[in-house]
């Protein structure tokens, strides 16, 4: 069961400067971490990008935010996109801090600092000094590569290198269709003010599906929601009532072109969902929508 969160490359389109854009991305990463998302995926919305903070900037800052603090300097160094990285709120991911990072069998990220002879490497994994570990059979590692280290004791240090996916939040760049087409996508949800209102009854039905299959939740950008990004008329979404009916692209290509949108078909959502049905603000920011949506969808039966 996996949880994937999809945000557009135009996520910071309304930010006045790099500092504000960085702070906004920090709250997006924090929301994904709080609700234990496995993947944070940046999908392309080039028509919505302002040119200042494109998809490369968005994904770089999110990847940096998702990197354990003890690896950031070594993994990233100095980059222009990270000029205001200091304003990022700490994620304090459970896979990196607290009891899970020191308890028996806990896993954390490390970075290979040296490849030595006889199948041994030195790894920086946030302990006082880099530690020397055996490389598991059939596992090849290179200097600078990130690896998974399982720590069973810190005093004395007992740890081993394991051939497993890196713990923590993974940040990727891919298109909507590819993300929704993954075998482990689970329930595919489009977050939109034009979707079906989330009610107690609806949530009860969704909770069982999400708990068993996981979910993929997609969000739009400021003043440019998913319908605008996909070129889908809001009336078509409202008519579908969030029941997974096919949502057709806008039939008026001229109007869509005026909006800077190339009409496309629904990429494959199971339902369109409005998790703030009585919003008091004209616009719900993307980082706010993440909290409003992931919180109820994380509830269990």
PDB file of N, CA, C and O in Angstrom, residues 51-122:
ATOM      1  N   UNK A  51       8.235  30.987 -15.591  1.00  0.00           N
ATOM      2  CA  UNK A  51       9.588  31.135 -16.120  1.00  0.00           C
ATOM      3  C   UNK A  51      10.621  31.350 -15.044  1.00  0.00           C
ATOM      4  O   UNK A  51      11.791  31.040 -15.222  1.00  0.00           O
ATOM      5  N   UNK A  52      10.207  31.899 -13.889  1.00  0.00           N
ATOM      6  CA  UNK A  52      11.162  32.153 -12.812  1.00  0.00           C
ATOM      7  C   UNK A  52      11.445  30.886 -12.011  1.00  0.00           C
ATOM      8  O   UNK A  52      12.585  30.556 -11.716  1.00  0.00           O
ATOM      9  N   UNK A  53      10.374  30.172 -11.663  1.00  0.00           N
ATOM     10  CA  UNK A  53      10.517  28.986 -10.816  1.00  0.00           C
ATOM     11  C   UNK A  53       9.860  27.807 -11.529  1.00  0.00           C
ATOM     12  O   UNK A  53       8.712  27.461 -11.259  1.00  0.00           O
ATOM     13  N   UNK A  54      10.591  27.203 -12.460  1.00  0.00           N
ATOM     14  CA  UNK A  54      10.033  26.137 -13.280  1.00  0.00           C
ATOM     15  C   UNK A  54      10.091  24.797 -12.553  1.00  0.00           C
ATOM     16  O   UNK A  54      10.396  24.710 -11.364  1.00  0.00           O
ATOM     17  N   UNK A  55       9.793  23.720 -13.327  1.00  0.00           N
ATOM     18  CA  UNK A  55       9.774  22.389 -12.744  1.00  0.00           C
ATOM     19  C   UNK A  55      11.107  21.965 -12.169  1.00  0.00           C
ATOM     20  O   UNK A  55      11.164  21.227 -11.177  1.00  0.00           O
ATOM     21  N   UNK A  56      12.200  22.429 -12.769  1.00  0.00           N
ATOM     22  CA  UNK A  56      13.520  22.091 -12.240  1.00  0.00           C
ATOM     23  C   UNK A  56      13.739  22.688 -10.864  1.00  0.00           C
ATOM     24  O   UNK A  56      14.260  22.027  -9.958  1.00  0.00           O
ATOM     25  N   UNK A  57      13.324  23.931 -10.686  1.00  0.00           N
ATOM     26  CA  UNK A  57      13.439  24.587  -9.379  1.00  0.00           C
ATOM     27  C   UNK A  57      12.565  23.870  -8.359  1.00  0.00           C
ATOM     28  O   UNK A  57      13.005  23.569  -7.235  1.00  0.00           O
ATOM     29  N   UNK A  58      11.320  23.584  -8.733  1.00  0.00           N
ATOM     30  CA  UNK A  58      10.376  22.939  -7.820  1.00  0.00           C
ATOM     31  C   UNK A  58      10.901  21.583  -7.353  1.00  0.00           C
ATOM     32  O   UNK A  58      10.942  21.287  -6.155  1.00  0.00           O
ATOM     33  N   UNK A  59      11.332  20.748  -8.280  1.00  0.00           N
ATOM     34  CA  UNK A  59      11.783  19.409  -7.907  1.00  0.00           C
ATOM     35  C   UNK A  59      13.087  19.453  -7.116  1.00  0.00           C
ATOM     36  O   UNK A  59      13.289  18.661  -6.194  1.00  0.00           O
ATOM     37  N   UNK A  60      13.987  20.389  -7.438  1.00  0.00           N
ATOM     38  CA  UNK A  60      15.246  20.488  -6.702  1.00  0.00           C
ATOM     39  C   UNK A  60      15.006  20.854  -5.248  1.00  0.00           C
ATOM     40  O   UNK A  60      15.562  20.235  -4.331  1.00  0.00           O
ATOM     41  N   UNK A  61      14.167  21.858  -5.002  1.00  0.00           N
ATOM     42  CA  UNK A  61      13.897  22.279  -3.626  1.00  0.00           C
ATOM     43  C   UNK A  61      13.177  21.165  -2.861  1.00  0.00           C
ATOM     44  O   UNK A  61      13.492  20.907  -1.684  1.00  0.00           O
ATOM     45  N   UNK A  62      12.233  20.489  -3.502  1.00  0.00           N
ATOM     46  CA  UNK A  62      11.519  19.401  -2.833  1.00  0.00           C
ATOM     47  C   UNK A  62      12.461  18.239  -2.523  1.00  0.00           C
ATOM     48  O   UNK A  62      12.372  17.634  -1.442  1.00  0.00           O
ATOM     49  N   UNK A  63      13.362  17.906  -3.441  1.00  0.00           N
ATOM     50  CA  UNK A  63      14.325  16.835  -3.188  1.00  0.00           C
ATOM     51  C   UNK A  63      15.259  17.202  -2.034  1.00  0.00           C
ATOM     52  O   UNK A  63      15.590  16.360  -1.196  1.00  0.00           O
ATOM     53  N   UNK A  64      15.676  18.458  -2.004  1.00  0.00           N
ATOM     54  CA  UNK A  64      16.528  18.906  -0.909  1.00  0.00           C
ATOM     55  C   UNK A  64      15.781  18.801   0.417  1.00  0.00           C
ATOM     56  O   UNK A  64      16.329  18.326   1.425  1.00  0.00           O
ATOM     57  N   UNK A  65      14.533  19.246   0.440  1.00  0.00           N
ATOM     58  CA  UNK A  65      13.738  19.196   1.665  1.00  0.00           C
ATOM     59  C   UNK A  65      13.571  17.772   2.160  1.00  0.00           C
ATOM     60  O   UNK A  65      13.548  17.518   3.368  1.00  0.00           O
ATOM     61  N   UNK A  66      13.456  16.820   1.223  1.00  0.00           N
ATOM     62  CA  UNK A  66      13.251  15.420   1.589  1.00  0.00           C
ATOM     63  C   UNK A  66      14.546  14.708   1.954  1.00  0.00           C
ATOM     64  O   UNK A  66      14.518  13.568   2.426  1.00  0.00           O
ATOM     65  N   UNK A  67      15.686  15.360   1.746  1.00  0.00           N
ATOM     66  CA  UNK A  67      16.980  14.767   2.095  1.00  0.00           C
ATOM     67  C   UNK A  67      17.215  14.904   3.598  1.00  0.00           C
ATOM     68  O   UNK A  67      17.026  15.985   4.156  1.00  0.00           O
ATOM     69  N   UNK A  68      17.630  13.836   4.280  1.00  0.00           N
ATOM     70  CA  UNK A  68      17.926  13.949   5.718  1.00  0.00           C
ATOM     71  C   UNK A  68      18.931  15.075   5.963  1.00  0.00           C
ATOM     72  O   UNK A  68      19.891  15.238   5.196  1.00  0.00           O
ATOM     73  N   UNK A  69      18.742  15.862   7.015  1.00  0.00           N
ATOM     74  CA  UNK A  69      19.628  17.013   7.277  1.00  0.00           C
ATOM     75  C   UNK A  69      21.100  16.651   7.323  1.00  0.00           C
ATOM     76  O   UNK A  69      21.951  17.432   6.876  1.00  0.00           O
ATOM     77  N   UNK A  70      21.447  15.469   7.850  1.00  0.00           N
ATOM     78  CA  UNK A  70      22.851  15.093   7.987  1.00  0.00           C
ATOM     79  C   UNK A  70      23.509  14.774   6.649  1.00  0.00           C
ATOM     80  O   UNK A  70      24.725  14.601   6.572  1.00  0.00           O
ATOM     81  N   UNK A  71      22.725  14.691   5.574  1.00  0.00           N
ATOM     82  CA  UNK A  71      23.288  14.397   4.250  1.00  0.00           C
ATOM     83  C   UNK A  71      23.243  15.590   3.304  1.00  0.00           C
ATOM     84  O   UNK A  71      23.808  15.525   2.210  1.00  0.00           O
ATOM     85  N   UNK A  72      22.593  16.653   3.692  1.00  0.00           N
ATOM     86  CA  UNK A  72      22.317  17.735   2.744  1.00  0.00           C
ATOM     87  C   UNK A  72      23.578  18.393   2.194  1.00  0.00           C
ATOM     88  O   UNK A  72      23.693  18.582   0.974  1.00  0.00           O
ATOM     89  N   UNK A  73      24.506  18.741   3.047  1.00  0.00           N
ATOM     90  CA  UNK A  73      25.719  19.412   2.551  1.00  0.00           C
ATOM     91  C   UNK A  73      26.488  18.528   1.584  1.00  0.00           C
ATOM     92  O   UNK A  73      26.958  18.975   0.538  1.00  0.00           O
ATOM     93  N   UNK A  74      26.614  17.256   1.941  1.00  0.00           N
ATOM     94  CA  UNK A  74      27.391  16.345   1.106  1.00  0.00           C
ATOM     95  C   UNK A  74      26.659  16.006  -0.185  1.00  0.00           C
ATOM     96  O   UNK A  74      27.278  15.851  -1.245  1.00  0.00           O
ATOM     97  N   UNK A  75      25.339  15.899  -0.121  1.00  0.00           N
ATOM     98  CA  UNK A  75      24.574  15.496  -1.296  1.00  0.00           C
ATOM     99  C   UNK A  75      24.323  16.647  -2.261  1.00  0.00           C
ATOM    100  O   UNK A  75      24.214  16.434  -3.477  1.00  0.00           O
ATOM    101  N   UNK A  76      24.244  17.891  -1.760  1.00  0.00           N
ATOM    102  CA  UNK A  76      23.814  18.994  -2.601  1.00  0.00           C
ATOM    103  C   UNK A  76      24.870  20.082  -2.796  1.00  0.00           C
ATOM    104  O   UNK A  76      24.894  20.719  -3.864  1.00  0.00           O
ATOM    105  N   UNK A  77      25.684  20.340  -1.805  1.00  0.00           N
ATOM    106  CA  UNK A  77      26.642  21.425  -1.949  1.00  0.00           C
ATOM    107  C   UNK A  77      25.935  22.767  -2.099  1.00  0.00           C
ATOM    108  O   UNK A  77      24.875  22.990  -1.527  1.00  0.00           O
ATOM    109  N   UNK A  78      26.507  23.667  -2.895  1.00  0.00           N
ATOM    110  CA  UNK A  78      25.942  25.004  -3.114  1.00  0.00           C
ATOM    111  C   UNK A  78      25.248  25.037  -4.476  1.00  0.00           C
ATOM    112  O   UNK A  78      25.856  24.735  -5.500  1.00  0.00           O
ATOM    113  N   UNK A  79      23.963  25.394  -4.481  1.00  0.00           N
ATOM    114  CA  UNK A  79      23.213  25.502  -5.729  1.00  0.00           C
ATOM    115  C   UNK A  79      22.350  26.751  -5.670  1.00  0.00           C
ATOM    116  O   UNK A  79      21.809  27.108  -4.621  1.00  0.00           O
ATOM    117  N   UNK A  80      22.172  27.391  -6.818  1.00  0.00           N
ATOM    118  CA  UNK A  80      21.410  28.632  -6.885  1.00  0.00           C
ATOM    119  C   UNK A  80      19.961  28.421  -6.438  1.00  0.00           C
ATOM    120  O   UNK A  80      19.384  29.287  -5.775  1.00  0.00           O
ATOM    121  N   UNK A  81      19.386  27.280  -6.790  1.00  0.00           N
ATOM    122  CA  UNK A  81      17.990  27.021  -6.420  1.00  0.00           C
ATOM    123  C   UNK A  81      17.798  26.954  -4.912  1.00  0.00           C
ATOM    124  O   UNK A  81      16.696  27.146  -4.403  1.00  0.00           O
ATOM    125  N   UNK A  82      18.884  26.663  -4.193  1.00  0.00           N
ATOM    126  CA  UNK A  82      18.792  26.455  -2.746  1.00  0.00           C
ATOM    127  C   UNK A  82      19.251  27.674  -1.949  1.00  0.00           C
ATOM    128  O   UNK A  82      19.592  27.561  -0.772  1.00  0.00           O
ATOM    129  N   UNK A  83      19.226  28.841  -2.570  1.00  0.00           N
ATOM    130  CA  UNK A  83      19.697  30.061  -1.913  1.00  0.00           C
ATOM    131  C   UNK A  83      18.965  30.319  -0.598  1.00  0.00           C
ATOM    132  O   UNK A  83      19.561  30.787   0.378  1.00  0.00           O
ATOM    133  N   UNK A  84      17.670  30.008  -0.577  1.00  0.00           N
ATOM    134  CA  UNK A  84      16.877  30.269   0.630  1.00  0.00           C
ATOM    135  C   UNK A  84      16.432  28.971   1.307  1.00  0.00           C
ATOM    136  O   UNK A  84      15.379  28.928   1.958  1.00  0.00           O
ATOM    137  N   UNK A  85      17.245  27.948   1.201  1.00  0.00           N
ATOM    138  CA  UNK A  85      16.904  26.666   1.819  1.00  0.00           C
ATOM    139  C   UNK A  85      16.739  26.776   3.331  1.00  0.00           C
ATOM    140  O   UNK A  85      16.062  25.955   3.957  1.00  0.00           O
ATOM    141  N   UNK A  86      17.316  27.805   3.919  1.00  0.00           N
ATOM    142  CA  UNK A  86      17.220  27.993   5.363  1.00  0.00           C
ATOM    143  C   UNK A  86      15.809  28.263   5.856  1.00  0.00           C
ATOM    144  O   UNK A  86      15.530  28.108   7.050  1.00  0.00           O
ATOM    145  N   UNK A  87      14.894  28.680   4.960  1.00  0.00           N
ATOM    146  CA  UNK A  87      13.513  28.952   5.395  1.00  0.00           C
ATOM    147  C   UNK A  87      12.646  27.698   5.355  1.00  0.00           C
ATOM    148  O   UNK A  87      11.483  27.739   5.782  1.00  0.00           O
ATOM    149  N   UNK A  88      13.182  26.595   4.855  1.00  0.00           N
ATOM    150  CA  UNK A  88      12.409  25.361   4.795  1.00  0.00           C
ATOM    151  C   UNK A  88      12.103  24.863   6.213  1.00  0.00           C
ATOM    152  O   UNK A  88      13.009  24.768   7.046  1.00  0.00           O
ATOM    153  N   UNK A  89      10.850  24.529   6.502  1.00  0.00           N
ATOM    154  CA  UNK A  89      10.547  23.988   7.828  1.00  0.00           C
ATOM    155  C   UNK A  89      11.126  22.583   7.957  1.00  0.00           C
ATOM    156  O   UNK A  89      11.153  21.826   6.982  1.00  0.00           O
ATOM    157  N   UNK A  90      11.620  22.204   9.126  1.00  0.00           N
ATOM    158  CA  UNK A  90      12.158  20.846   9.291  1.00  0.00           C
ATOM    159  C   UNK A  90      11.064  19.810   9.133  1.00  0.00           C
ATOM    160  O   UNK A  90       9.948  19.979   9.642  1.00  0.00           O
ATOM    161  N   UNK A  91      11.359  18.716   8.414  1.00  0.00           N
ATOM    162  CA  UNK A  91      10.367  17.663   8.216  1.00  0.00           C
ATOM    163  C   UNK A  91      10.288  16.730   9.418  1.00  0.00           C
ATOM    164  O   UNK A  91       9.227  16.213   9.742  1.00  0.00           O
ATOM    165  N   UNK A  92      11.425  16.483  10.050  1.00  0.00           N
ATOM    166  CA  UNK A  92      11.501  15.559  11.189  1.00  0.00           C
ATOM    167  C   UNK A  92      10.782  14.248  10.874  1.00  0.00           C
ATOM    168  O   UNK A  92       9.942  13.770  11.649  1.00  0.00           O
ATOM    169  N   UNK A  93      11.106  13.687   9.709  1.00  0.00           N
ATOM    170  CA  UNK A  93      10.477  12.438   9.281  1.00  0.00           C
ATOM    171  C   UNK A  93      10.786  11.320  10.261  1.00  0.00           C
ATOM    172  O   UNK A  93      11.905  11.200  10.757  1.00  0.00           O
ATOM    173  N   UNK A  94       9.792  10.493  10.532  1.00  0.00           N
ATOM    174  CA  UNK A  94       9.956   9.418  11.504  1.00  0.00           C
ATOM    175  C   UNK A  94      11.028   8.422  11.083  1.00  0.00           C
ATOM    176  O   UNK A  94      11.606   7.737  11.911  1.00  0.00           O
ATOM    177  N   UNK A  95      11.315   8.336   9.799  1.00  0.00           N
ATOM    178  CA  UNK A  95      12.366   7.422   9.341  1.00  0.00           C
ATOM    179  C   UNK A  95      13.751   8.001   9.573  1.00  0.00           C
ATOM    180  O   UNK A  95      14.754   7.327   9.383  1.00  0.00           O
ATOM    181  N   UNK A  96      13.819   9.282  10.004  1.00  0.00           N
ATOM    182  CA  UNK A  96      15.107   9.945  10.174  1.00  0.00           C
ATOM    183  C   UNK A  96      15.372  10.368  11.611  1.00  0.00           C
ATOM    184  O   UNK A  96      16.522  10.524  12.010  1.00  0.00           O
ATOM    185  N   UNK A  97      14.328  10.591  12.401  1.00  0.00           N
ATOM    186  CA  UNK A  97      14.517  11.078  13.755  1.00  0.00           C
ATOM    187  C   UNK A  97      13.651  10.299  14.719  1.00  0.00           C
ATOM    188  O   UNK A  97      12.811   9.506  14.330  1.00  0.00           O
ATOM    189  N   UNK A  98      13.847  10.545  16.005  1.00  0.00           N
ATOM    190  CA  UNK A  98      13.015   9.911  17.018  1.00  0.00           C
ATOM    191  C   UNK A  98      13.385   8.463  17.240  1.00  0.00           C
ATOM    192  O   UNK A  98      14.431   7.971  16.812  1.00  0.00           O
ATOM    193  N   UNK A  99      12.515   7.710  17.905  1.00  0.00           N
ATOM    194  CA  UNK A  99      12.824   6.348  18.323  1.00  0.00           C
ATOM    195  C   UNK A  99      13.073   5.416  17.154  1.00  0.00           C
ATOM    196  O   UNK A  99      13.858   4.488  17.243  1.00  0.00           O
ATOM    197  N   UNK A 100      12.393   5.667  16.027  1.00  0.00           N
ATOM    198  CA  UNK A 100      12.545   4.754  14.904  1.00  0.00           C
ATOM    199  C   UNK A 100      13.942   4.804  14.303  1.00  0.00           C
ATOM    200  O   UNK A 100      14.371   3.870  13.657  1.00  0.00           O
ATOM    201  N   UNK A 101      14.648   5.908  14.495  1.00  0.00           N
ATOM    202  CA  UNK A 101      15.976   6.019  13.890  1.00  0.00           C
ATOM    203  C   UNK A 101      17.058   5.373  14.747  1.00  0.00           C
ATOM    204  O   UNK A 101      18.176   5.186  14.303  1.00  0.00           O
ATOM    205  N   UNK A 102      16.720   5.058  15.991  1.00  0.00           N
ATOM    206  CA  UNK A 102      17.727   4.469  16.859  1.00  0.00           C
ATOM    207  C   UNK A 102      17.345   3.083  17.348  1.00  0.00           C
ATOM    208  O   UNK A 102      18.167   2.371  17.902  1.00  0.00           O
ATOM    209  N   UNK A 103      16.101   2.697  17.139  1.00  0.00           N
ATOM    210  CA  UNK A 103      15.649   1.403  17.630  1.00  0.00           C
ATOM    211  C   UNK A 103      16.186   0.260  16.798  1.00  0.00           C
ATOM    212  O   UNK A 103      16.749   0.422  15.725  1.00  0.00           O
ATOM    213  N   UNK A 104      15.997  -0.946  17.301  1.00  0.00           N
ATOM    214  CA  UNK A 104      16.481  -2.141  16.624  1.00  0.00           C
ATOM    215  C   UNK A 104      15.813  -2.313  15.269  1.00  0.00           C
ATOM    216  O   UNK A 104      14.598  -2.256  15.144  1.00  0.00           O
ATOM    217  N   UNK A 105      16.630  -2.494  14.247  1.00  0.00           N
ATOM    218  CA  UNK A 105      16.104  -2.749  12.912  1.00  0.00           C
ATOM    219  C   UNK A 105      15.641  -1.527  12.174  1.00  0.00           C
ATOM    220  O   UNK A 105      15.091  -1.643  11.085  1.00  0.00           O
ATOM    221  N   UNK A 106      15.841  -0.314  12.710  1.00  0.00           N
ATOM    222  CA  UNK A 106      15.413   0.895  12.019  1.00  0.00           C
ATOM    223  C   UNK A 106      16.324   1.166  10.822  1.00  0.00           C
ATOM    224  O   UNK A 106      17.491   0.796  10.806  1.00  0.00           O
ATOM    225  N   UNK A 107      15.766   1.807   9.803  1.00  0.00           N
ATOM    226  CA  UNK A 107      16.522   2.097   8.585  1.00  0.00           C
ATOM    227  C   UNK A 107      16.657   3.595   8.401  1.00  0.00           C
ATOM    228  O   UNK A 107      15.781   4.359   8.793  1.00  0.00           O
ATOM    229  N   UNK A 108      17.767   4.021   7.792  1.00  0.00           N
ATOM    230  CA  UNK A 108      17.975   5.420   7.485  1.00  0.00           C
ATOM    231  C   UNK A 108      18.853   5.533   6.256  1.00  0.00           C
ATOM    232  O   UNK A 108      19.526   4.583   5.854  1.00  0.00           O
ATOM    233  N   UNK A 109      18.825   6.698   5.645  1.00  0.00           N
ATOM    234  CA  UNK A 109      19.625   6.927   4.450  1.00  0.00           C
ATOM    235  C   UNK A 109      21.079   7.181   4.814  1.00  0.00           C
ATOM    236  O   UNK A 109      21.392   7.761   5.847  1.00  0.00           O
ATOM    237  N   UNK A 110      21.950   6.745   3.919  1.00  0.00           N
ATOM    238  CA  UNK A 110      23.367   7.049   4.042  1.00  0.00           C
ATOM    239  C   UNK A 110      23.921   7.402   2.681  1.00  0.00           C
ATOM    240  O   UNK A 110      23.266   7.198   1.657  1.00  0.00           O
ATOM    241  N   UNK A 111      25.132   7.949   2.662  1.00  0.00           N
ATOM    242  CA  UNK A 111      25.782   8.249   1.397  1.00  0.00           C
ATOM    243  C   UNK A 111      27.188   7.663   1.431  1.00  0.00           C
ATOM    244  O   UNK A 111      27.907   7.808   2.429  1.00  0.00           O
ATOM    245  N   UNK A 112      27.553   6.969   0.365  1.00  0.00           N
ATOM    246  CA  UNK A 112      28.854   6.301   0.305  1.00  0.00           C
ATOM    247  C   UNK A 112      29.945   7.345   0.110  1.00  0.00           C
ATOM    248  O   UNK A 112      29.955   8.081  -0.879  1.00  0.00           O
ATOM    249  N   UNK A 113      30.864   7.414   1.057  1.00  0.00           N
ATOM    250  CA  UNK A 113      31.954   8.385   0.985  1.00  0.00           C
ATOM    251  C   UNK A 113      33.239   7.784   0.437  1.00  0.00           C
ATOM    252  O   UNK A 113      34.117   8.509  -0.025  1.00  0.00           O
ATOM    253  N   UNK A 114      33.365   6.447   0.498  1.00  0.00           N
ATOM    254  CA  UNK A 114      34.592   5.795   0.013  1.00  0.00           C
ATOM    255  C   UNK A 114      34.300   4.334  -0.288  1.00  0.00           C
ATOM    256  O   UNK A 114      33.629   3.646   0.492  1.00  0.00           O
ATOM    257  N   UNK A 115      34.779   3.868  -1.431  1.00  0.00           N
ATOM    258  CA  UNK A 115      34.677   2.452  -1.794  1.00  0.00           C
ATOM    259  C   UNK A 115      36.042   1.823  -1.582  1.00  0.00           C
ATOM    260  O   UNK A 115      37.026   2.202  -2.218  1.00  0.00           O
ATOM    261  N   UNK A 116      36.111   0.884  -0.637  1.00  0.00           N
ATOM    262  CA  UNK A 116      37.378   0.260  -0.294  1.00  0.00           C
ATOM    263  C   UNK A 116      37.515  -1.143  -0.866  1.00  0.00           C
ATOM    264  O   UNK A 116      36.673  -1.613  -1.623  1.00  0.00           O
ATOM    265  N   UNK A 117      38.587  -1.824  -0.491  1.00  0.00           N
ATOM    266  CA  UNK A 117      38.828  -3.187  -0.979  1.00  0.00           C
ATOM    267  C   UNK A 117      37.979  -4.208  -0.226  1.00  0.00           C
ATOM    268  O   UNK A 117      37.362  -3.903   0.808  1.00  0.00           O
ATOM    269  N   UNK A 118      37.954  -5.427  -0.766  1.00  0.00           N
ATOM    270  CA  UNK A 118      37.315  -6.564  -0.127  1.00  0.00           C
ATOM    271  C   UNK A 118      35.841  -6.327   0.184  1.00  0.00           C
ATOM    272  O   UNK A 118      35.312  -6.754   1.214  1.00  0.00           O
ATOM    273  N   UNK A 119      35.168  -5.611  -0.722  1.00  0.00           N
ATOM    274  CA  UNK A 119      33.730  -5.443  -0.590  1.00  0.00           C
ATOM    275  C   UNK A 119      33.283  -4.608   0.583  1.00  0.00           C
ATOM    276  O   UNK A 119      32.197  -4.844   1.134  1.00  0.00           O
ATOM    277  N   UNK A 120      34.085  -3.635   0.975  1.00  0.00           N
ATOM    278  CA  UNK A 120      33.696  -2.767   2.086  1.00  0.00           C
ATOM    279  C   UNK A 120      33.610  -1.311   1.611  1.00  0.00           C
ATOM    280  O   UNK A 120      34.337  -0.890   0.694  1.00  0.00           O
ATOM    281  N   UNK A 121      32.721  -0.553   2.228  1.00  0.00           N
ATOM    282  CA  UNK A 121      32.559   0.863   1.903  1.00  0.00           C
ATOM    283  C   UNK A 121      32.435   1.656   3.196  1.00  0.00           C
ATOM    284  O   UNK A 121      32.068   1.109   4.245  1.00  0.00           O
ATOM    285  N   UNK A 122      32.756   2.937   3.102  1.00  0.00           N
ATOM    286  CA  UNK A 122      32.517   3.836   4.227  1.00  0.00           C
ATOM    287  C   UNK A 122      31.271   4.654   3.911  1.00  0.00           C
ATOM    288  O   UNK A 122      31.123   5.161   2.797  1.00  0.00           O
TER     289      UNK A 122
END
